[in-house]
C-alpha atoms as a printed R data frame, in Angstrom:
    type eleno elety resid chain resno       x       y       z
1   ATOM     1    CA   UNK     A     1 138.425 118.811 102.693
2   ATOM     2    CA   UNK     A     2 135.552 119.921 104.955
3   ATOM     3    CA   UNK     A     3 132.757 117.518 105.880
4   ATOM     4    CA   UNK     A     4 129.043 118.397 105.759
5   ATOM     5    CA   UNK     A     5 129.193 119.458 109.411
6   ATOM     6    CA   UNK     A     6 132.179 121.723 108.760
7   ATOM     7    CA   UNK     A     7 130.318 123.438 105.932
8   ATOM     8    CA   UNK     A     8 127.342 123.920 108.248
9   ATOM     9    CA   UNK     A     9 129.583 125.450 110.924
10  ATOM    10    CA   UNK     A    10 131.224 127.756 108.378
11  ATOM    11    CA   UNK     A    11 127.748 128.951 107.412
12  ATOM    12    CA   UNK     A    12 126.935 129.564 111.077
13  ATOM    13    CA   UNK     A    13 130.137 131.586 111.444
14  ATOM    14    CA   UNK     A    14 128.838 133.919 108.735
15  ATOM    15    CA   UNK     A    15 125.957 134.740 111.094
16  ATOM    16    CA   UNK     A    16 128.362 136.169 113.667
17  ATOM    17    CA   UNK     A    17 127.271 133.754 116.401
18  ATOM    18    CA   UNK     A    18 129.401 131.426 118.494
19  ATOM    19    CA   UNK     A    19 127.015 128.518 117.987
20  ATOM    20    CA   UNK     A    20 128.392 125.357 116.387
21  ATOM    21    CA   UNK     A    21 126.946 121.934 115.708
22  ATOM    22    CA   UNK     A    22 128.403 118.450 116.052
23  ATOM    23    CA   UNK     A    23 126.087 116.948 113.435
24  ATOM    24    CA   UNK     A    24 123.456 118.187 110.982
25  ATOM    25    CA   UNK     A    25 120.884 115.852 112.541
26  ATOM    26    CA   UNK     A    26 121.311 116.930 116.160
27  ATOM    27    CA   UNK     A    27 118.374 118.448 118.043
28  ATOM    28    CA   UNK     A    28 119.234 122.139 117.951
29  ATOM    29    CA   UNK     A    29 117.719 125.119 116.143
30  ATOM    30    CA   UNK     A    30 120.909 125.638 114.158
31  ATOM    31    CA   UNK     A    31 121.166 122.005 113.022
32  ATOM    32    CA   UNK     A    32 117.473 121.767 112.152
33  ATOM    33    CA   UNK     A    33 117.640 124.864 109.939
34  ATOM    34    CA   UNK     A    34 120.903 123.815 108.285
35  ATOM    35    CA   UNK     A    35 119.585 120.310 107.661
36  ATOM    36    CA   UNK     A    36 116.370 121.736 106.209
37  ATOM    37    CA   UNK     A    37 118.229 123.782 103.581
38  ATOM    38    CA   UNK     A    38 121.488 121.896 103.070
39  ATOM    39    CA   UNK     A    39 120.631 119.466 100.252
40  ATOM    40    CA   UNK     A    40 118.393 121.909  98.363
41  ATOM    41    CA   UNK     A    41 120.969 124.709  98.338
42  ATOM    42    CA   UNK     A    42 123.765 122.265  97.421
43  ATOM    43    CA   UNK     A    43 121.838 120.769  94.509
44  ATOM    44    CA   UNK     A    44 120.641 124.100  93.168
45  ATOM    45    CA   UNK     A    45 124.137 125.576  93.282
46  ATOM    46    CA   UNK     A    46 125.573 122.514  91.542
47  ATOM    47    CA   UNK     A    47 122.986 122.816  88.766
48  ATOM    48    CA   UNK     A    48 123.237 126.572  88.212
49  ATOM    49    CA   UNK     A    49 126.997 126.865  87.742
50  ATOM    50    CA   UNK     A    50 128.963 124.651  85.371
51  ATOM    51    CA   UNK     A    51 131.442 123.388  87.977
52  ATOM    52    CA   UNK     A    52 134.147 121.102  86.640
53  ATOM    53    CA   UNK     A    53 133.908 118.703  89.609
54  ATOM    54    CA   UNK     A    54 130.339 117.665  88.781
55  ATOM    55    CA   UNK     A    55 130.421 117.901  84.989
56  ATOM    56    CA   UNK     A    56 129.846 114.411  83.552
57  ATOM    57    CA   UNK     A    57 130.223 113.395  79.910
58  ATOM    58    CA   UNK     A    58 129.039 109.912  78.992
59  ATOM    59    CA   UNK     A    59 127.068 107.819  76.522
60  ATOM    60    CA   UNK     A    60 123.505 107.044  77.583
61  ATOM    61    CA   UNK     A    61 122.539 103.390  77.946
62  ATOM    62    CA   UNK     A    62 119.717 101.962  75.858
63  ATOM    63    CA   UNK     A    63 116.912 100.943  78.194
64  ATOM    64    CA   UNK     A    64 113.165 100.374  78.161
65  ATOM    65    CA   UNK     A    65 110.667 100.386  75.335
66  ATOM    66    CA   UNK     A    66 109.982 103.692  73.570
67  ATOM    67    CA   UNK     A    67 106.484 104.931  72.733
68  ATOM    68    CA   UNK     A    68 105.324 104.193  69.171
69  ATOM    69    CA   UNK     A    69 106.339 107.660  67.946
70  ATOM    70    CA   UNK     A    70 110.021 107.053  68.842
71  ATOM    71    CA   UNK     A    71 112.510 104.384  67.740
72  ATOM    72    CA   UNK     A    72 114.911 104.359  70.719
73  ATOM    73    CA   UNK     A    73 114.780 104.639  74.508
74  ATOM    74    CA   UNK     A    74 117.647 105.566  76.842
75  ATOM    75    CA   UNK     A    75 117.862 105.640  80.629
76  ATOM    76    CA   UNK     A    76 117.994 109.208  81.914
77  ATOM    77    CA   UNK     A    77 120.857 109.537  84.447
78  ATOM    78    CA   UNK     A    78 119.420 109.256  87.962
79  ATOM    79    CA   UNK     A    79 122.084 111.627  89.327
80  ATOM    80    CA   UNK     A    80 121.442 114.343  86.721
81  ATOM    81    CA   UNK     A    81 120.590 117.752  88.177
82  ATOM    82    CA   UNK     A    82 120.609 119.532  84.842
83  ATOM    83    CA   UNK     A    83 121.183 118.295  81.304
84  ATOM    84    CA   UNK     A    84 123.626 120.622  79.562
85  ATOM    85    CA   UNK     A    85 124.252 118.986  76.186
86  ATOM    86    CA   UNK     A    86 123.068 116.042  74.096
87  ATOM    87    CA   UNK     A    87 124.824 114.711  71.007
88  ATOM    88    CA   UNK     A    88 122.916 112.580  68.499
89  ATOM    89    CA   UNK     A    89 125.422 111.534  65.883
90  ATOM    90    CA   UNK     A    90 125.904 114.659  63.777
91  ATOM    91    CA   UNK     A    91 123.318 116.761  65.627
92  ATOM    92    CA   UNK     A    92 123.560 118.425  69.052
93  ATOM    93    CA   UNK     A    93 121.291 120.113  71.569
94  ATOM    94    CA   UNK     A    94 122.474 122.517  74.293
95  ATOM    95    CA   UNK     A    95 120.545 123.723  77.329
96  ATOM    96    CA   UNK     A    96 118.536 126.834  76.588
97  ATOM    97    CA   UNK     A    97 117.806 125.924  72.990
98  ATOM    98    CA   UNK     A    98 114.565 124.429  71.702
99  ATOM    99    CA   UNK     A    99 114.219 120.680  72.256
100 ATOM   100    CA   UNK     A   100 113.705 118.979  68.909
101 ATOM   101    CA   UNK     A   101 114.240 115.390  67.834
102 ATOM   102    CA   UNK     A   102 113.927 113.944  71.332
103 ATOM   103    CA   UNK     A   103 111.675 113.784  74.380
104 ATOM   104    CA   UNK     A   104 112.415 113.285  78.087
105 ATOM   105    CA   UNK     A   105 109.555 111.668  79.988
106 ATOM   106    CA   UNK     A   106 108.666 109.252  82.774
107 ATOM   107    CA   UNK     A   107 106.918 105.939  82.269
108 ATOM   108    CA   UNK     A   108 105.790 105.839  85.890
109 ATOM   109    CA   UNK     A   109 108.793 103.905  87.180
110 ATOM   110    CA   UNK     A   110 111.729 105.800  85.704
111 ATOM   111    CA   UNK     A   111 112.767 108.666  83.450
112 ATOM   112    CA   UNK     A   112 113.859 108.059  79.858
113 ATOM   113    CA   UNK     A   113 115.108 109.938  76.846
114 ATOM   114    CA   UNK     A   114 113.259 108.989  73.655
115 ATOM   115    CA   UNK     A   115 114.584 109.718  70.170
116 ATOM   116    CA   UNK     A   116 115.182 108.155  66.757
117 ATOM   117    CA   UNK     A   117 118.967 107.776  67.093
118 ATOM   118    CA   UNK     A   118 120.977 104.638  67.863
119 ATOM   119    CA   UNK     A   119 123.604 106.535  69.895
120 ATOM   120    CA   UNK     A   120 123.252 109.407  72.373
121 ATOM   121    CA   UNK     A   121 125.948 111.103  74.456
122 ATOM   122    CA   UNK     A   122 125.205 113.528  77.275
123 ATOM   123    CA   UNK     A   123 126.970 116.230  79.261
124 ATOM   124    CA   UNK     A   124 125.200 117.017  82.517
125 ATOM   125    CA   UNK     A   125 125.512 118.424  86.021
126 ATOM   126    CA   UNK     A   126 125.795 115.487  88.400
127 ATOM   127    CA   UNK     A   127 124.481 115.551  91.962
128 ATOM   128    CA   UNK     A   128 127.603 115.247  94.119
129 ATOM   129    CA   UNK     A   129 126.992 114.628  97.827
130 ATOM   130    CA   UNK     A   130 130.573 113.827  98.905
131 ATOM   131    CA   UNK     A   131 132.186 117.068 100.192
132 ATOM   132    CA   UNK     A   132 135.624 115.583  99.429
133 ATOM   133    CA   UNK     A   133 134.879 116.268  95.760
134 ATOM   134    CA   UNK     A   134 133.855 119.900  96.269
135 ATOM   135    CA   UNK     A   135 136.281 122.544  95.030
136 ATOM   136    CA   UNK     A   136 137.275 125.474  97.288
137 ATOM   137    CA   UNK     A   137 135.325 127.874  95.076
138 ATOM   138    CA   UNK     A   138 132.173 125.781  95.353
139 ATOM   139    CA   UNK     A   139 132.545 125.467  99.132
140 ATOM   140    CA   UNK     A   140 132.821 129.245  99.557
141 ATOM   141    CA   UNK     A   141 129.749 129.825  97.391
142 ATOM   142    CA   UNK     A   142 127.851 127.039  99.160
143 ATOM   143    CA   UNK     A   143 128.691 128.445 102.601
144 ATOM   144    CA   UNK     A   144 127.472 131.905 101.635
145 ATOM   145    CA   UNK     A   145 124.245 130.602 100.067
146 ATOM   146    CA   UNK     A   146 123.556 128.342 103.054
147 ATOM   147    CA   UNK     A   147 124.190 131.174 105.503
148 ATOM   148    CA   UNK     A   148 121.829 133.457 103.575
149 ATOM   149    CA   UNK     A   149 119.127 130.771 103.583
150 ATOM   150    CA   UNK     A   150 119.165 130.174 107.365
151 ATOM   151    CA   UNK     A   151 120.100 133.642 108.615
152 ATOM   152    CA   UNK     A   152 116.634 134.999 109.384
153 ATOM   153    CA   UNK     A   153 115.306 131.784 110.946
154 ATOM   154    CA   UNK     A   154 118.293 131.546 113.321
155 ATOM   155    CA   UNK     A   155 119.046 135.194 114.137
156 ATOM   156    CA   UNK     A   156 115.708 136.955 113.407
157 ATOM   157    CA   UNK     A   157 117.837 139.777 111.954
158 ATOM   158    CA   UNK     A   158 116.379 140.812 108.628
159 ATOM   159    CA   UNK     A   159 119.210 143.233 107.824
160 ATOM   160    CA   UNK     A   160 121.780 140.463 108.356
161 ATOM   161    CA   UNK     A   161 119.823 138.103 106.116
162 ATOM   162    CA   UNK     A   162 119.762 140.742 103.385
163 ATOM   163    CA   UNK     A   163 123.499 141.417 103.656
164 ATOM   164    CA   UNK     A   164 124.279 137.716 103.481
165 ATOM   165    CA   UNK     A   165 121.960 137.336 100.489
166 ATOM   166    CA   UNK     A   166 123.858 140.051  98.633
167 ATOM   167    CA   UNK     A   167 127.161 138.449  99.560
168 ATOM   168    CA   UNK     A   168 125.934 135.052  98.309
169 ATOM   169    CA   UNK     A   169 124.778 136.575  95.045
170 ATOM   170    CA   UNK     A   170 128.147 138.267  94.518
171 ATOM   171    CA   UNK     A   171 129.968 135.029  95.266
172 ATOM   172    CA   UNK     A   172 127.919 133.083  92.729
173 ATOM   173    CA   UNK     A   173 128.238 135.791  90.091
174 ATOM   174    CA   UNK     A   174 132.001 135.476  90.522
175 ATOM   175    CA   UNK     A   175 131.717 131.713  90.076
176 ATOM   176    CA   UNK     A   176 129.604 132.227  86.957
177 ATOM   177    CA   UNK     A   177 132.231 134.556  85.525
178 ATOM   178    CA   UNK     A   178 134.988 132.022  86.229
179 ATOM   179    CA   UNK     A   179 132.907 129.260  84.680
180 ATOM   180    CA   UNK     A   180 132.313 131.287  81.520
181 ATOM   181    CA   UNK     A   181 135.801 130.372  80.370
182 ATOM   182    CA   UNK     A   182 134.932 126.684  80.716
183 ATOM   183    CA   UNK     A   183 131.810 126.546  78.561
184 ATOM   184    CA   UNK     A   184 129.170 128.387  80.591
185 ATOM   185    CA   UNK     A   185 125.899 128.331  78.665
186 ATOM   186    CA   UNK     A   186 124.094 131.543  77.644
187 ATOM   187    CA   UNK     A   187 121.198 132.489  79.889
188 ATOM   188    CA   UNK     A   188 122.517 130.856  83.076
189 ATOM   189    CA   UNK     A   189 123.174 134.210  84.763
190 ATOM   190    CA   UNK     A   190 119.548 135.253  84.238
191 ATOM   191    CA   UNK     A   191 118.309 131.872  85.464
192 ATOM   192    CA   UNK     A   192 120.433 132.213  88.584
193 ATOM   193    CA   UNK     A   193 119.147 135.681  89.408
194 ATOM   194    CA   UNK     A   194 115.530 134.557  89.001
195 ATOM   195    CA   UNK     A   195 116.126 131.465  91.133
196 ATOM   196    CA   UNK     A   196 117.756 133.428  93.947
197 ATOM   197    CA   UNK     A   197 114.897 135.900  93.946
198 ATOM   198    CA   UNK     A   198 112.277 133.135  94.146
199 ATOM   199    CA   UNK     A   199 114.110 131.465  97.030
200 ATOM   200    CA   UNK     A   200 114.527 134.747  98.861
201 ATOM   201    CA   UNK     A   201 118.296 135.070  98.484
202 ATOM   202    CA   UNK     A   202 117.835 138.645  97.359
203 ATOM   203    CA   UNK     A   203 116.562 139.422 100.835
204 ATOM   204    CA   UNK     A   204 112.972 139.853  99.727
205 ATOM   205    CA   UNK     A   205 111.703 136.848 101.688
206 ATOM   206    CA   UNK     A   206 112.574 136.248 105.394
């Protein structure tokens, strides 16, 4: 499977240049721009689409002392990019629905889930940094999103940046469609479109 540097070079190839990098931390314009965007684009893409390689299902561990209004406290997973589902005995919550019967908050040193249940199970999008775990579909989407994010800064070609943004959006919409058969949650497509627009992947921001 490709390494981080390979993914960066694939993104550069989308720009139509011959430039390559040996490492994301080297002192070159290409590496600096790729390194600036790499982790943010990776994490956002992993949170927006319900990829099977970073879908985690596990019981939460009791931890900490809850506020007086709650009976139980659980450690919130430190590698969680997006909580997708919570099961409290016979009740469940899914992302996009109103949060009732629990609260997620920080006590200043960590993040916890507070509720009145003695068992909680979670399904969430895990932050995966090891490219060996990435699926081919994720890599292709990641490459296109990364290329769209750095295109203008590296090439100064606004039309190229816009074309790559459209290509990235199409790639992710395809991934969303594929993921729909594996439990994609309602509303994720709208959230994706809004997120891409804010970050400029629709070509509206250089």
